[in-house]
PDB file of C-alpha atoms in Angstrom:
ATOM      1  CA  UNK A   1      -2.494  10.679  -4.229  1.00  0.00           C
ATOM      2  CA  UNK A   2      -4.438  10.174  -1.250  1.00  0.00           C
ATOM      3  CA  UNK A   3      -2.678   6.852   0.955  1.00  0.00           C
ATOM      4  CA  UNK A   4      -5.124   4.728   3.656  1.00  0.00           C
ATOM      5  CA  UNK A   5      -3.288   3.400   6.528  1.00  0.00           C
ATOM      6  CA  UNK A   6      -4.819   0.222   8.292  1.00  0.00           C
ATOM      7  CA  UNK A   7      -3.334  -1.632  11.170  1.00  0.00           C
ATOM      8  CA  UNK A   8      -4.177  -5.316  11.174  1.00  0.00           C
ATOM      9  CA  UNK A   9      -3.321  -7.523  14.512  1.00  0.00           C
ATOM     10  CA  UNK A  10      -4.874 -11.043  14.025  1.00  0.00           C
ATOM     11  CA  UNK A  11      -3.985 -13.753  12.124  1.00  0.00           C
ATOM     12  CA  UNK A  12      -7.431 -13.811  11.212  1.00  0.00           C
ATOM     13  CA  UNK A  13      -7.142 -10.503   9.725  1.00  0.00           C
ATOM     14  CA  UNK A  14      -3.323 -11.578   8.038  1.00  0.00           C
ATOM     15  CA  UNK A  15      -4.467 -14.225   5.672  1.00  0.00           C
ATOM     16  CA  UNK A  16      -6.335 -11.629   3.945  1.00  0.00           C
ATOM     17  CA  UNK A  17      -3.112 -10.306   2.866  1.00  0.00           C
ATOM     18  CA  UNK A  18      -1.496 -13.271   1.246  1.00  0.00           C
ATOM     19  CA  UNK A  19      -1.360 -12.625  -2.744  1.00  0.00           C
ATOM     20  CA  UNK A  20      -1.203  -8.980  -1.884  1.00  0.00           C
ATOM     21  CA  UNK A  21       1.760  -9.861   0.097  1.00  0.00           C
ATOM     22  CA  UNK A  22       3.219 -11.895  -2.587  1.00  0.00           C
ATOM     23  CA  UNK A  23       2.877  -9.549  -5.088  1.00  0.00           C
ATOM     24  CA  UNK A  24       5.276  -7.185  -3.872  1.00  0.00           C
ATOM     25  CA  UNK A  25       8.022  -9.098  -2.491  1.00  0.00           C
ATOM     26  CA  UNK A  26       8.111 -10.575  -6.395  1.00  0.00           C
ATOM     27  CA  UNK A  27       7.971  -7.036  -7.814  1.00  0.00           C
ATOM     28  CA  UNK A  28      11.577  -6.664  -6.091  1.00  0.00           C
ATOM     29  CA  UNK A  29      13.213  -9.667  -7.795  1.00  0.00           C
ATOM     30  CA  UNK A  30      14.836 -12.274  -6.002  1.00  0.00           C
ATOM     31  CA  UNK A  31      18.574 -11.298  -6.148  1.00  0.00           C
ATOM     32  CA  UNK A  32      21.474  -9.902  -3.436  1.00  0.00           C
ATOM     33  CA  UNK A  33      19.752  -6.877  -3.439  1.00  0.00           C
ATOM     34  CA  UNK A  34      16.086  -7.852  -3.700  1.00  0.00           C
ATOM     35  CA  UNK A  35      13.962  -9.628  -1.995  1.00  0.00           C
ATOM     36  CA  UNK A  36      13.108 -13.645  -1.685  1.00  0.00           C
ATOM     37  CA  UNK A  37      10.778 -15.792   0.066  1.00  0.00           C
ATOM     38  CA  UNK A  38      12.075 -14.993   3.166  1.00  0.00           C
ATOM     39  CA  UNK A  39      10.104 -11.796   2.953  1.00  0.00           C
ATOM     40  CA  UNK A  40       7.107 -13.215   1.872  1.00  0.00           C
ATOM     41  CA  UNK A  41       3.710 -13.616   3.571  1.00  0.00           C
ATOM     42  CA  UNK A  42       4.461 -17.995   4.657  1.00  0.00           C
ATOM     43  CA  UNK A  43       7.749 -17.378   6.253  1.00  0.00           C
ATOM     44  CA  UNK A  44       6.216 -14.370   8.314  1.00  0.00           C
ATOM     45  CA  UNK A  45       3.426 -16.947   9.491  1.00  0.00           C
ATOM     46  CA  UNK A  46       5.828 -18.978  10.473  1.00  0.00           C
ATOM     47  CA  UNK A  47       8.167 -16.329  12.289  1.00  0.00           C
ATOM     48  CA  UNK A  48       4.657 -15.373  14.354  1.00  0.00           C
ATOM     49  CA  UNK A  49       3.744 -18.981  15.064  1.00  0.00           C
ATOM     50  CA  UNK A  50       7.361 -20.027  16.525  1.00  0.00           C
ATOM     51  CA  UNK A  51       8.790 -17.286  18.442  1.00  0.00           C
ATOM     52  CA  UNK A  52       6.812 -15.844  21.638  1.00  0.00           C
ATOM     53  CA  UNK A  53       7.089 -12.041  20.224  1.00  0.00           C
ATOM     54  CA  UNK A  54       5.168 -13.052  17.633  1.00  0.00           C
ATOM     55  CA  UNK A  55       2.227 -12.464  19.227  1.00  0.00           C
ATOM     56  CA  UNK A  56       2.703  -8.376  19.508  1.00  0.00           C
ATOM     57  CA  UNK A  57       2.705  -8.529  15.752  1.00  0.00           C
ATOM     58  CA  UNK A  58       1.228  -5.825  13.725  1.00  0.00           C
ATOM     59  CA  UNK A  59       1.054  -5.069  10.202  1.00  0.00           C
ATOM     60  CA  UNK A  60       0.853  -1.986   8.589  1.00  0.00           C
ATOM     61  CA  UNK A  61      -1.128  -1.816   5.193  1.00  0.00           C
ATOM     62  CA  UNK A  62      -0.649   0.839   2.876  1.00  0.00           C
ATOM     63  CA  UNK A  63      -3.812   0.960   0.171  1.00  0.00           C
ATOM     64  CA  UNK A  64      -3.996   3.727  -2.506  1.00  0.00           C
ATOM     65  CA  UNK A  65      -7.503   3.560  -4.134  1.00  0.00           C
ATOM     66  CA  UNK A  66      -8.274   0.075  -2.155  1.00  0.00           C
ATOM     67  CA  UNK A  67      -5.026  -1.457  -3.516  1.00  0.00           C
ATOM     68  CA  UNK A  68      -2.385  -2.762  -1.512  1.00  0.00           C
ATOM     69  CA  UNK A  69       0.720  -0.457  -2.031  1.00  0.00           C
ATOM     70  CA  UNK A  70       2.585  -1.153   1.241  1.00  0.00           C
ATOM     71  CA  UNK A  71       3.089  -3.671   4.240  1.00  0.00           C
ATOM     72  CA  UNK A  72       5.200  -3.315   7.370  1.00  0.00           C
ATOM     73  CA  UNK A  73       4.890  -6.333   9.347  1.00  0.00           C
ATOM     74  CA  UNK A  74       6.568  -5.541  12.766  1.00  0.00           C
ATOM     75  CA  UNK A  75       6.798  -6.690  16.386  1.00  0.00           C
ATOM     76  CA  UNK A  76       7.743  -5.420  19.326  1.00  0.00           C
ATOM     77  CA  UNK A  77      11.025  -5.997  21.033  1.00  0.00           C
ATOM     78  CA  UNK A  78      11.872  -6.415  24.593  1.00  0.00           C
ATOM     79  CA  UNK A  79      10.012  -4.480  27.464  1.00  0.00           C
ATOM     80  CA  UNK A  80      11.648  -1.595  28.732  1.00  0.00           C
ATOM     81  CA  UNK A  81      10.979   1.706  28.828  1.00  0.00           C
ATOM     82  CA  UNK A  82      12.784   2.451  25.292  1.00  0.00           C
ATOM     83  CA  UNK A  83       9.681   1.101  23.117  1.00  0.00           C
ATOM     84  CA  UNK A  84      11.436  -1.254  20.193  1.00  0.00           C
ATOM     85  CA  UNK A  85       9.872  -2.264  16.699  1.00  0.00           C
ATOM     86  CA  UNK A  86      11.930  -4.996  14.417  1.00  0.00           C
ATOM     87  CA  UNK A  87       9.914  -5.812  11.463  1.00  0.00           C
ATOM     88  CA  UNK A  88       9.332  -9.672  11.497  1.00  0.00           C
ATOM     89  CA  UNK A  89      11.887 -11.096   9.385  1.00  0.00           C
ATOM     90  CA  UNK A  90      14.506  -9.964  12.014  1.00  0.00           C
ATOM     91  CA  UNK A  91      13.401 -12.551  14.555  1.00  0.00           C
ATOM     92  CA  UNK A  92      15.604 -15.073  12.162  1.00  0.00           C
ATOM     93  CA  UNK A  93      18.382 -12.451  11.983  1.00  0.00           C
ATOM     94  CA  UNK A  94      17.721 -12.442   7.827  1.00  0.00           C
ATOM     95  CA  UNK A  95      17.638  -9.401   5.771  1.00  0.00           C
ATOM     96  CA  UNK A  96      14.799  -7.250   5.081  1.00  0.00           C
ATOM     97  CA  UNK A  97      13.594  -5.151   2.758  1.00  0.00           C
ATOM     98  CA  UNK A  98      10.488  -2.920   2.685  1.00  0.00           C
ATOM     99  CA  UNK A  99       7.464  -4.016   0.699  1.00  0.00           C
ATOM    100  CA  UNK A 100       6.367  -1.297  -1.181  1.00  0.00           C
ATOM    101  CA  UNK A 101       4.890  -0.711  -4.454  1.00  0.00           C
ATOM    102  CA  UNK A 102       7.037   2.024  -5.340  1.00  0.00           C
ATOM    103  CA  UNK A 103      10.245   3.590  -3.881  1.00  0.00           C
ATOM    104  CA  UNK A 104       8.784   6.837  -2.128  1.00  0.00           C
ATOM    105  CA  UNK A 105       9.569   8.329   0.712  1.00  0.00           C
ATOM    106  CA  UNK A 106       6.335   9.738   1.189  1.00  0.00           C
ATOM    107  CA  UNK A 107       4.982   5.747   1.439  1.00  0.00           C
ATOM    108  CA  UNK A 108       7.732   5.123   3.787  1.00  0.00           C
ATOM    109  CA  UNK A 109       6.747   8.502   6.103  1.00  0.00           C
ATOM    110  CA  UNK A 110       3.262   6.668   5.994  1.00  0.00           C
ATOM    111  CA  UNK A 111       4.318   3.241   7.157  1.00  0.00           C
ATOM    112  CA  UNK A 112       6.531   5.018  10.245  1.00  0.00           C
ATOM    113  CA  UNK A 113       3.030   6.524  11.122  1.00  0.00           C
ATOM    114  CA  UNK A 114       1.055   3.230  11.197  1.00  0.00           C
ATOM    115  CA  UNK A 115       4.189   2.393  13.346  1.00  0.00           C
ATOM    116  CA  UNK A 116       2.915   4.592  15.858  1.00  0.00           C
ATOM    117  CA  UNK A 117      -0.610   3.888  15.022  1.00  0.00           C
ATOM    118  CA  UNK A 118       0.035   0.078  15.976  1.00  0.00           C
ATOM    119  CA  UNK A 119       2.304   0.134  18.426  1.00  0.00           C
ATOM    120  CA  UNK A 120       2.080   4.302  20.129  1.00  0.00           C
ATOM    121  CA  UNK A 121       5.193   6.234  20.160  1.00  0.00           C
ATOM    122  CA  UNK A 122       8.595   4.434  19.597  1.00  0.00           C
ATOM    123  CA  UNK A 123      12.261   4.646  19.787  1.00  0.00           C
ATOM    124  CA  UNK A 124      13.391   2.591  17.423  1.00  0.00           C
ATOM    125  CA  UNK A 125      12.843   0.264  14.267  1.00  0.00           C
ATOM    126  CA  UNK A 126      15.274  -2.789  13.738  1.00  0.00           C
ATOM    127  CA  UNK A 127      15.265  -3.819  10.164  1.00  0.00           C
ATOM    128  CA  UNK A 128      18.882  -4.974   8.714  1.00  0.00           C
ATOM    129  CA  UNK A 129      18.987  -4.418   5.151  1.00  0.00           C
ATOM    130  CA  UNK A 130      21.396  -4.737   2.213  1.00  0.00           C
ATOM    131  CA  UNK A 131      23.936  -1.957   1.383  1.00  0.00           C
ATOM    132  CA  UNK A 132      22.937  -0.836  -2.252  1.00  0.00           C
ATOM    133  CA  UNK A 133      19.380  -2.103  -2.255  1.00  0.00           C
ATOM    134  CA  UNK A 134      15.884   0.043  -2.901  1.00  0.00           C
ATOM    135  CA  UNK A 135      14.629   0.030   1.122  1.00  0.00           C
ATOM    136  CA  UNK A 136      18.967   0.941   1.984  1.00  0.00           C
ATOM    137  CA  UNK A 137      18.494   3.411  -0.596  1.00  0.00           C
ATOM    138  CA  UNK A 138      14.833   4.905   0.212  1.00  0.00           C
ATOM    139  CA  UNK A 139      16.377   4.801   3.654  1.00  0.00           C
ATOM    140  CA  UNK A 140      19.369   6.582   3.132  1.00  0.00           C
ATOM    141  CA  UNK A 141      17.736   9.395   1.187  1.00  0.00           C
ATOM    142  CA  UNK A 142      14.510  10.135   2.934  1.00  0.00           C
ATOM    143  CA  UNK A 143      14.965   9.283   7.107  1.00  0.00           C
ATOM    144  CA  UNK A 144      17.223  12.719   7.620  1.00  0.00           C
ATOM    145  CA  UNK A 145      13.683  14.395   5.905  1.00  0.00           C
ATOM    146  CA  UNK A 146      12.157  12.584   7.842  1.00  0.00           C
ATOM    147  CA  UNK A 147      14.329  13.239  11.237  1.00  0.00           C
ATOM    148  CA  UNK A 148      15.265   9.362  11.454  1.00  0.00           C
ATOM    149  CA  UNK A 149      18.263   8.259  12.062  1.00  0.00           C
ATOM    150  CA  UNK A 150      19.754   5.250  10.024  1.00  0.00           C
ATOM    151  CA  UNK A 151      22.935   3.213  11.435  1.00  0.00           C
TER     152      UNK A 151
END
């Protein structure tokens, strides 16, 4: 299946994903291992709006026959010569998870690409996630494929 990578950086552009957004973070269900609102499309508004990195934010959109599939909001991180992601929801120091439609770690390859796509070539993506959950797991198995390295 053929996947459509788009790079949004404007809030203007954002708000378009809202229900899309929503959708997925309540397809992972709101438990330890899930995901809750902190992941959803308001609280990464907010995150933008407060903190000064907010405005290098980018979001990666995943579509698979014009329906969203995928998001990877990120920002960048610090300004030296080692170029640093975090995806949004670390600028409160919460847990993340990945919003995807489906745990595949061809969609994940994907949203590393609009990663570079967004933001050029990086070092490194900060995203703390939950031991035992579907991005730890997705993570775990596919990053070595995909010469990653997880700590």
């Amino acid at each position: 299946m053929k996947v459509d990578i788009e790079i949004l950086s404007s809030a203007a552009q954002f708000t378009s994903l809202e229900d899309d957004w929503d959708r997925l973070v309540s397809e992972n269900p709101d438990t330890a291992n899930g995901l809750d609102a902190t992941n959803g499309y308001r609280w990464f508004c907010a995150l933008i709006q407060t903190f000064e990195v907010g405005r290098t934010a980018r979001i990666v959109v995943l579509r698979e026959r014009g329906q969203v599939i995928g998001l990877l909001p990120l920002v960048r991180i610090g300004n030296g010569l080692c170029k640093r992601l975090a995806v949004a929801s670390e600028l409160y120091g919460g847990r993340s998870g990945l919003l995807l439609k489906r745990n595949d770690p061809q969609l994940l390859a994907a949203l590393f690409q609009g990663a570079s796509v967004a933001f050029g070539p990086w070092q490194m993506i900060k995203m703390m996630v939950v031991e035992g959950s579907r991005t730890a797991t997705l993570l775990a198995k596919a990053a070595p494929e995909l010469g990653f390295k997880v700590d």
